[in-house]
CSV table of C-alpha atoms and ligand atoms in Angstrom, one decimal:
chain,number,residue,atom,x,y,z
A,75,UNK,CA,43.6,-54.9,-17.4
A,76,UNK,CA,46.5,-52.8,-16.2
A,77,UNK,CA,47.8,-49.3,-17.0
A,78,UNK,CA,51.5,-49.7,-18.6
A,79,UNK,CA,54.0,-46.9,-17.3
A,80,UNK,CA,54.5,-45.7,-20.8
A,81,UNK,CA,58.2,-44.7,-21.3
A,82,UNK,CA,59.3,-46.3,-24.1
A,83,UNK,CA,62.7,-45.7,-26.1
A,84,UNK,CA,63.0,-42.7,-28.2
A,85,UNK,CA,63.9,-43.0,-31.7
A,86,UNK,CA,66.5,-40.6,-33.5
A,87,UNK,CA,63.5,-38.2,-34.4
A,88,UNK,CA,62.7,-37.8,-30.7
A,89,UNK,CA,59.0,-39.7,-31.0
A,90,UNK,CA,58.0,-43.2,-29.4
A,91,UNK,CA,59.3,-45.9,-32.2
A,92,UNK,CA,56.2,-47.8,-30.6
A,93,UNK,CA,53.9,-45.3,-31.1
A,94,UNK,CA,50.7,-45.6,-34.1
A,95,UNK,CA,50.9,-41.9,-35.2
A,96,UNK,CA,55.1,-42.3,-35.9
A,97,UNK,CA,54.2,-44.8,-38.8
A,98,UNK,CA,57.0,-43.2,-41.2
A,99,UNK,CA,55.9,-45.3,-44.1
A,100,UNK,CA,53.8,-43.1,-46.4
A,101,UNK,CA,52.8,-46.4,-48.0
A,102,UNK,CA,51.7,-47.7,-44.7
A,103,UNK,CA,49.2,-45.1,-44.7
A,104,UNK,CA,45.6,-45.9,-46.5
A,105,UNK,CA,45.0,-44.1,-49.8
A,106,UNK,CA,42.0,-42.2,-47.9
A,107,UNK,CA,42.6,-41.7,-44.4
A,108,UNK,CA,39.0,-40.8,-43.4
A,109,UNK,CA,38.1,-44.1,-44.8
A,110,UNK,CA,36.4,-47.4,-42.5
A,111,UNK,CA,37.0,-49.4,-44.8
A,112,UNK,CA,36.7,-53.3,-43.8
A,113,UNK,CA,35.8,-52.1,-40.0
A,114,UNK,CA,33.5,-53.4,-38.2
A,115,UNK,CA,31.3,-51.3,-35.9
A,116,UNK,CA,28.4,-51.6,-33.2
A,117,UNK,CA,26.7,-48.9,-32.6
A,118,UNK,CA,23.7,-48.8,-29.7
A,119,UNK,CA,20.5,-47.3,-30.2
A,120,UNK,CA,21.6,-47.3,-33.9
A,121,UNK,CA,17.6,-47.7,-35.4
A,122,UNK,CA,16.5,-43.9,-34.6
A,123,UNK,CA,17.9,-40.6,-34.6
A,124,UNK,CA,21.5,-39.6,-33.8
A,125,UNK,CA,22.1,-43.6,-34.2
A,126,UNK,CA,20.7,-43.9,-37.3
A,127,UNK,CA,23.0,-41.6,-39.0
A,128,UNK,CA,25.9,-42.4,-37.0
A,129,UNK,CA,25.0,-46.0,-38.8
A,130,UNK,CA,24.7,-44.5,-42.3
A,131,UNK,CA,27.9,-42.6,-42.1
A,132,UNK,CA,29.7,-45.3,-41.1
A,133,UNK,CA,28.1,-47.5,-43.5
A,134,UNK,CA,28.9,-45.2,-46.2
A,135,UNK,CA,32.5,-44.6,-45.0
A,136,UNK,CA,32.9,-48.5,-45.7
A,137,UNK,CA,31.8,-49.7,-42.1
A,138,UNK,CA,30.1,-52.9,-41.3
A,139,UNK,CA,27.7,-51.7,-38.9
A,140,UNK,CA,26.1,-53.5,-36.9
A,141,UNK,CA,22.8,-51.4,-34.5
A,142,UNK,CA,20.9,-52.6,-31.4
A,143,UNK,CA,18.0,-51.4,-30.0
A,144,UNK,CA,14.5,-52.8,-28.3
A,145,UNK,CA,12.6,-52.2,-30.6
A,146,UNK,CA,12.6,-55.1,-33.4
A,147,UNK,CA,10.5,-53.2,-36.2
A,148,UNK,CA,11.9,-49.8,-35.4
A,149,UNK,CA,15.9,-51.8,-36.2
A,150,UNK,CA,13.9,-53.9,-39.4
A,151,UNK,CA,13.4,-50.5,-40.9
A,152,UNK,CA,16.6,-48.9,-40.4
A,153,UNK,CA,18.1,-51.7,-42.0
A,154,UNK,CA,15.8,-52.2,-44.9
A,155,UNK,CA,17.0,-48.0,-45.3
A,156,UNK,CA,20.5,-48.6,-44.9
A,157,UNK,CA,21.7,-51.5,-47.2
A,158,UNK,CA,23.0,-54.9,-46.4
A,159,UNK,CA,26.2,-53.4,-44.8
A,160,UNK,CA,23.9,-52.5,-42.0
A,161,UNK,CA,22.5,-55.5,-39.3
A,162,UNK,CA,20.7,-55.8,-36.8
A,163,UNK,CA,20.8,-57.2,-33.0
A,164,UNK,CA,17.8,-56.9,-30.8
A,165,UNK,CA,19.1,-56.2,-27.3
A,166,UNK,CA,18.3,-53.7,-24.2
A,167,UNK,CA,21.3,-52.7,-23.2
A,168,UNK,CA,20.1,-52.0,-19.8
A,169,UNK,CA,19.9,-56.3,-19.3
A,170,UNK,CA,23.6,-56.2,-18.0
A,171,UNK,CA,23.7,-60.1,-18.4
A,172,UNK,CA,23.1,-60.1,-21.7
A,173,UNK,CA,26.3,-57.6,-22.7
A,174,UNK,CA,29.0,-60.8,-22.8
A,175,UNK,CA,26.8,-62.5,-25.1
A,176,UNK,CA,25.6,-60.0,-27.3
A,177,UNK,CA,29.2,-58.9,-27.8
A,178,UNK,CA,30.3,-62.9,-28.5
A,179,UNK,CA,27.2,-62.9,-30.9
A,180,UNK,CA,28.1,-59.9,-33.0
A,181,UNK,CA,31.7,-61.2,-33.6
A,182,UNK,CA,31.0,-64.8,-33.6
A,183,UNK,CA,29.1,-63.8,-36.9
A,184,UNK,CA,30.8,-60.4,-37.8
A,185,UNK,CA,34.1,-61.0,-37.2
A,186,UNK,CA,36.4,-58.8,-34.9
A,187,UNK,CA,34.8,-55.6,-33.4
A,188,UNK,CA,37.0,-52.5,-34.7
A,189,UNK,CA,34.2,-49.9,-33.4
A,190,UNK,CA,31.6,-49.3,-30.6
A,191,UNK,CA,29.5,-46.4,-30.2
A,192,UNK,CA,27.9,-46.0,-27.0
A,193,UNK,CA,24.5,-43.7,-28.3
A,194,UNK,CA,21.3,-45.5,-26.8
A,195,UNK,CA,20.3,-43.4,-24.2
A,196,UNK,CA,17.4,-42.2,-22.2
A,197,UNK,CA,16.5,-38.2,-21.0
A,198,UNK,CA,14.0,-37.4,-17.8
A,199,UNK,CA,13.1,-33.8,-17.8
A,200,UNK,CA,12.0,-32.8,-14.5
A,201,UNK,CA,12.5,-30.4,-11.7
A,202,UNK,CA,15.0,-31.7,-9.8
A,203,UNK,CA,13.0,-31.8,-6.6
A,204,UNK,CA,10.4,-34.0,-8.2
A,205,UNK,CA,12.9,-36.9,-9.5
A,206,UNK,CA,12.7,-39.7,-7.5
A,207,UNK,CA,15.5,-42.2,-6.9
A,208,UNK,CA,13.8,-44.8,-8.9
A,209,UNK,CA,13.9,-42.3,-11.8
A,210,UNK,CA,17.1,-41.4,-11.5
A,211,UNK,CA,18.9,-44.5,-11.4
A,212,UNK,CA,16.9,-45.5,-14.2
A,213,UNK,CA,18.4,-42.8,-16.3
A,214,UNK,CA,22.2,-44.1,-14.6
A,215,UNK,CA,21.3,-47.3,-15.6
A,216,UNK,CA,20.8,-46.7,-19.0
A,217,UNK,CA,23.3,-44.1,-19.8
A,218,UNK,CA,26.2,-44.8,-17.5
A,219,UNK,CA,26.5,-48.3,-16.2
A,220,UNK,CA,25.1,-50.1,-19.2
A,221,UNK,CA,27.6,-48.1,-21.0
A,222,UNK,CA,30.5,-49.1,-19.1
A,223,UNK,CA,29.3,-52.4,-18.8
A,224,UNK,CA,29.5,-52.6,-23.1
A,225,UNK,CA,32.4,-50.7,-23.1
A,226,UNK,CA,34.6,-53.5,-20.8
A,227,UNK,CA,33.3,-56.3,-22.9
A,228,UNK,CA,34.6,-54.5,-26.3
A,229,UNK,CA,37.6,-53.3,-24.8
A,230,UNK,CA,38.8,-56.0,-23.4
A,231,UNK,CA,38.6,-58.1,-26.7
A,232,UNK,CA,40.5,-54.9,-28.2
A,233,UNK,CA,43.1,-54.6,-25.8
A,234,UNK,CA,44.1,-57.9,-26.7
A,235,UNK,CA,44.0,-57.2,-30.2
A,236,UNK,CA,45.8,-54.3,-29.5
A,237,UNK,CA,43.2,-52.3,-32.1
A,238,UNK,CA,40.0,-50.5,-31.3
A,239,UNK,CA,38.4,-47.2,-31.0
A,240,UNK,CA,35.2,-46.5,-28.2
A,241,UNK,CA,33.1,-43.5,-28.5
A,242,UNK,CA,30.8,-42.3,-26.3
A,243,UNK,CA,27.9,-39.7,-26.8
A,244,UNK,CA,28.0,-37.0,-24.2
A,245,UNK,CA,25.9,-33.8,-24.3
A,246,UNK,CA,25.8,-29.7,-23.3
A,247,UNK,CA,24.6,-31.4,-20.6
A,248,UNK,CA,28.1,-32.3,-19.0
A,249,UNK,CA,29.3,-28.7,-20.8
A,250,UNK,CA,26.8,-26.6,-18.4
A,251,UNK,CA,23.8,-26.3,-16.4
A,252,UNK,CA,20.6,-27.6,-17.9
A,253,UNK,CA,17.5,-26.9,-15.6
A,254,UNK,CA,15.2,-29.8,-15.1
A,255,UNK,CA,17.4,-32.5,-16.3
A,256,UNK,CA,19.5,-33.7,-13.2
A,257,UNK,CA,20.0,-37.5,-14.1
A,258,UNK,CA,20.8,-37.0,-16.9
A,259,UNK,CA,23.5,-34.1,-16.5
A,260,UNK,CA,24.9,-36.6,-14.1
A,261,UNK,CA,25.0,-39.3,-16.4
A,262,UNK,CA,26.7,-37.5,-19.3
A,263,UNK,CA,28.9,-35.5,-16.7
A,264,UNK,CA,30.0,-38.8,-15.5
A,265,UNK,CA,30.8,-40.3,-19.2
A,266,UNK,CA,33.0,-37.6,-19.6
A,267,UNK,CA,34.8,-38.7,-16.8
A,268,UNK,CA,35.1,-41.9,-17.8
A,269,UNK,CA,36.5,-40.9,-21.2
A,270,UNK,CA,39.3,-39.4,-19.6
A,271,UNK,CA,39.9,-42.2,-17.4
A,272,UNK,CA,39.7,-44.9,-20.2
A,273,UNK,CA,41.7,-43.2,-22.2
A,274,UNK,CA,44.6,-42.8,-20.0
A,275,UNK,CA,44.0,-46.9,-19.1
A,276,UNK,CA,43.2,-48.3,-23.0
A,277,UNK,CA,45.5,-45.7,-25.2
A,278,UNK,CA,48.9,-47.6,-24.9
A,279,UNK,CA,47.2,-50.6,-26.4
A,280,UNK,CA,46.4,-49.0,-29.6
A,281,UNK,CA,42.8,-48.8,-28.2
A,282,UNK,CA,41.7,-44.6,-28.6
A,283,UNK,CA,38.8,-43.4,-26.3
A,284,UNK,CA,36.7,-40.2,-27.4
A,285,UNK,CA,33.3,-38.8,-26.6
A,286,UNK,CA,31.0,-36.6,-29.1
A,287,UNK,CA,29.1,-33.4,-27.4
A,288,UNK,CA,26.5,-32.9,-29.5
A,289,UNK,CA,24.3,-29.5,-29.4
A,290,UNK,CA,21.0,-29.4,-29.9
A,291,UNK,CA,19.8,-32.1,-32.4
A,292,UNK,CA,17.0,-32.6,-34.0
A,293,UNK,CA,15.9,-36.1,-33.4
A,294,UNK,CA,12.4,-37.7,-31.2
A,295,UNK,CA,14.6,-37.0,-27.9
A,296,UNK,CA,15.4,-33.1,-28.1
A,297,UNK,CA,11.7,-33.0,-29.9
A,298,UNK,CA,10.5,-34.2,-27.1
A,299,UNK,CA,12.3,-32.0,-24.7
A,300,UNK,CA,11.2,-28.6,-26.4
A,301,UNK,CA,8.3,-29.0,-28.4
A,302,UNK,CA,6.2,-28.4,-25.0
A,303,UNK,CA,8.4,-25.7,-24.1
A,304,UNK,CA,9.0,-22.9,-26.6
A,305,UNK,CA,11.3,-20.8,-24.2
A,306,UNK,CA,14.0,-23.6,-23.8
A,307,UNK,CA,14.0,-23.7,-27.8
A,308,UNK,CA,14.4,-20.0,-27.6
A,309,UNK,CA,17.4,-20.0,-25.1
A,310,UNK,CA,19.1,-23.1,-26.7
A,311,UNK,CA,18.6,-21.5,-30.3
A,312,UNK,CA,20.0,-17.7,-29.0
A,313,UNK,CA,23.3,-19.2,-27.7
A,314,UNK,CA,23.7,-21.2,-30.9
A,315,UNK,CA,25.8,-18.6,-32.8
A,316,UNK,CA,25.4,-21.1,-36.1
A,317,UNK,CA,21.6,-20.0,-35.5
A,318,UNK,CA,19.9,-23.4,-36.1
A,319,UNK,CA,19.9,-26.3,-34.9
A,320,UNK,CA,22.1,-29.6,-35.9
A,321,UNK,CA,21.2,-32.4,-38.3
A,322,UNK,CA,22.0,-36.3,-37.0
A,323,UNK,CA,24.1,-36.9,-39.7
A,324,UNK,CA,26.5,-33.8,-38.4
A,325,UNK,CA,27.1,-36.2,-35.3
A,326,UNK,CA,27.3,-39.0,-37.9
A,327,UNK,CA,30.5,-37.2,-40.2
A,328,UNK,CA,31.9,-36.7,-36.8
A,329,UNK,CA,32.0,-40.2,-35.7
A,330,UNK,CA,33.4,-41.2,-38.8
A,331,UNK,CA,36.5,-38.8,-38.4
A,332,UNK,CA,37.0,-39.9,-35.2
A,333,UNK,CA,36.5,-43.8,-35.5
A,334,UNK,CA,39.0,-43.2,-39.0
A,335,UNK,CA,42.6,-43.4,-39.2
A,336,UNK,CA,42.4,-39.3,-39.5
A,337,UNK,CA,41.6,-39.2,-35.9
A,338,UNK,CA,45.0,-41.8,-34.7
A,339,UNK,CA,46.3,-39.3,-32.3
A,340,UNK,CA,43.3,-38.2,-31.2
A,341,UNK,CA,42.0,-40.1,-27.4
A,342,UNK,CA,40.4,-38.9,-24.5
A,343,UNK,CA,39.0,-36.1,-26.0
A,344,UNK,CA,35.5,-34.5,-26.0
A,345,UNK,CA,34.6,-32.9,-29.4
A,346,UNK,CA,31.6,-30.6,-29.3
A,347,UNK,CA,29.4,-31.0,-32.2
A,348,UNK,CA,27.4,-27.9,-31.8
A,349,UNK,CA,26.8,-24.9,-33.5
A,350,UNK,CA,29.2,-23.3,-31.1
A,351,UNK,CA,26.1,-23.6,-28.4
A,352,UNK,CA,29.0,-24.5,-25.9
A,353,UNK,CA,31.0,-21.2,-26.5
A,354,UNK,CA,28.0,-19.3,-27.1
A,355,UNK,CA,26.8,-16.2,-24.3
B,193,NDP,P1,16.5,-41.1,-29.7
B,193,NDP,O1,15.5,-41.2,-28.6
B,193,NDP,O2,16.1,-40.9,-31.1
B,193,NDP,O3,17.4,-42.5,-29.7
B,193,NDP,C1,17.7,-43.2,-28.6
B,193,NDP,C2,18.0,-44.6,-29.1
B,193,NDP,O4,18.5,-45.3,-28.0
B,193,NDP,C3,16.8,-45.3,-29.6
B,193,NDP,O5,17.1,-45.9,-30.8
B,193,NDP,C4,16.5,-46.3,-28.6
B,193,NDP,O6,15.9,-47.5,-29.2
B,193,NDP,C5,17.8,-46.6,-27.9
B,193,NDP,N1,17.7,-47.0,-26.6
B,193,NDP,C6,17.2,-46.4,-25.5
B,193,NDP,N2,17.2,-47.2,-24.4
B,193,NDP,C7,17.8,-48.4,-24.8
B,193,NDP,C8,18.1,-49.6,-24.2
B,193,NDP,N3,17.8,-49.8,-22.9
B,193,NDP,N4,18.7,-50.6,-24.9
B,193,NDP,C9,19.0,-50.4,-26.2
B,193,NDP,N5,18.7,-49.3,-26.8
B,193,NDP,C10,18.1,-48.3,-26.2
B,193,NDP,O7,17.5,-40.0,-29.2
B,193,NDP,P2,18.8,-39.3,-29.9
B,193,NDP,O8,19.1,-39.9,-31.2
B,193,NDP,O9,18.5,-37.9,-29.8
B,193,NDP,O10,19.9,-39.7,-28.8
B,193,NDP,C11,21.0,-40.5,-29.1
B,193,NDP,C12,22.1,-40.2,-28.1
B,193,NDP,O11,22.5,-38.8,-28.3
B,193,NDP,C13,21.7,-40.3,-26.6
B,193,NDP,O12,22.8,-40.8,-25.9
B,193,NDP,C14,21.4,-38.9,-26.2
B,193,NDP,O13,21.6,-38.7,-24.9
B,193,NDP,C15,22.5,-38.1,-27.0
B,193,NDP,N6,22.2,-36.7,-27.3
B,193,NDP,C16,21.2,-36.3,-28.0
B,193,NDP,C17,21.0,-34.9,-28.2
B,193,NDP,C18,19.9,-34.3,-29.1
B,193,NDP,O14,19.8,-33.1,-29.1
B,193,NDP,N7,19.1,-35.1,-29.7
B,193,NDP,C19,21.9,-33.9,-27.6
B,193,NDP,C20,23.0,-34.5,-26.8
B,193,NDP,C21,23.1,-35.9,-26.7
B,193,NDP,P3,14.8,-48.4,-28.4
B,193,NDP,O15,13.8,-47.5,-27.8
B,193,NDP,O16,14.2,-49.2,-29.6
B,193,NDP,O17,15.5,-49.3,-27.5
């Protein structure tokens, strides 16, 4: 994989002839730009929560989607909810060998991966001094090297095709500072990072590279995180100037618009999905 020095010829309008976005054609364009039509997407951790939805969306936007997960029932359901556009793949995503051959699975059967989102992860909440290194490369594990470990197998099948769109799940975490939840800052900080990065490396291929920040969702994870704790509810919810807390299927629209053709000029960006929590004082 190599970075091309991107100066191509100008056309008589002053844009990249080469580029996607400078399609002059109208009739090049799809009748509904938003739509995923005949795509096919994987999408981790895609049995519960943000995943679910982010499945559904898709699914409904015209996606095949295709979730993984550990847990065999918990993925039988979500599929038996979602329709026959919707399959399943048991896989841990942490089992790095297993990443080449789930990805050769899923398009061995599916067909050519359009779409991945990178959602399975894992939160610790702890005081910083407490987390030990087992613990926090656990968290790393999950959410960061697994993560590009997934993300290299897709892309490098999409480079070639020349066609693909990777999005990552970030959080507020990467935004600010969250007490108690130092591995997992880290890990999100450091997917933002790598947005940027793969962006700059996979855009020039036709391949776009965004993350999603979501806010404070409502899923098992952030219920989890502040059920025991009514005054981190209280502090998340006062600098939410929206003044409630967001619905997985708000991350879900947002995946959609960004995996679409709406979103083709769109890479290496972070969209915040949250109430405005990240602007709010
Ligand atoms: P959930 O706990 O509901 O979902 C996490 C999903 O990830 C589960 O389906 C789980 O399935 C899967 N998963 C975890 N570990 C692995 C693994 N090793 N291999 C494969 N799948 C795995 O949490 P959310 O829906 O809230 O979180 C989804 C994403 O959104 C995460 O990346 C999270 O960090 C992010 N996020 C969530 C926010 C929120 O407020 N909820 C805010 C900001 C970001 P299984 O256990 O069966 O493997």
């Amino acid at each position: 994989m190599h970075k091309l020095s991107h100066t191509p010829g100008l056309a008589t309008n002053g844009l990249a002839d080469s580029s996607p976005h400078t399609t002059p054609a109208a009739e090049q364009r799809p009748a509904n730009v938003f739509s995923l039509d005949g795509k096919l997407a994987l999408v981790t951790g895609g049995g519960t929560g943000i995943g679910l939805e982010i499945a559904r969306c898709m699914a409904e936007a015209g996606a095949t989607v295709v979730i993984t997960g550990r847990r065999e029932a918990v993925l039988r359901e979500a599929v038996d909810d979602l329709g026959e556009s919707v399959q399943y793949v048991v896989n841990d995503i942490t089992d790095l060998g297993s990443i080449d051959g789930l990805v050769a699975q899923v398009e061995a059967t599916y067909g050519p991966l359009d779409i991945l989102v990178n959602n399975a992860g894992i939160n610790l909440k702890k005081p910083a001094l407490e987390v030990t290194d087992e613990e926090f490369s656990r968290v790393l594990h999950t959410n960061l090297h697994s993560v590009f470990a997934l993300t290299r197998a897709c892309a490098a099948r999409m480079v070639a095709r020349k066609k693909g769109v990777i999005l990552m799940i970030s959080s507020m975490a990467a935004y600010y500072g969250i007490d108690r939840v130092v591995a997992y800052a880290a890990s999100k900080s450091a997917v933002e990072g790598m947005v940027k990065v793969l962006a700059s490396e996979f855009s020039c291929h036709n391949v776009r590279v965004n993350a999603i920040a979501p806010g404070f969702i409502e899923t098992e994870m952030s219920r989890t995180a502040m059920n025991s704790d009514p005054d981190r509810r209280d502090r998340a919810m006062r600098r939410t100037p929206m003044g409630s807390f967001g619905k997985p299927e708000d991350i879900g629209h947002a995946a959609v618009f960004l995996a679409s053709e709406a979103a083709r000029y769109i890479t290496g960006a972070s969209l915040p999905v949250d109430g405005g929590n990240s602007i709010g004082f």
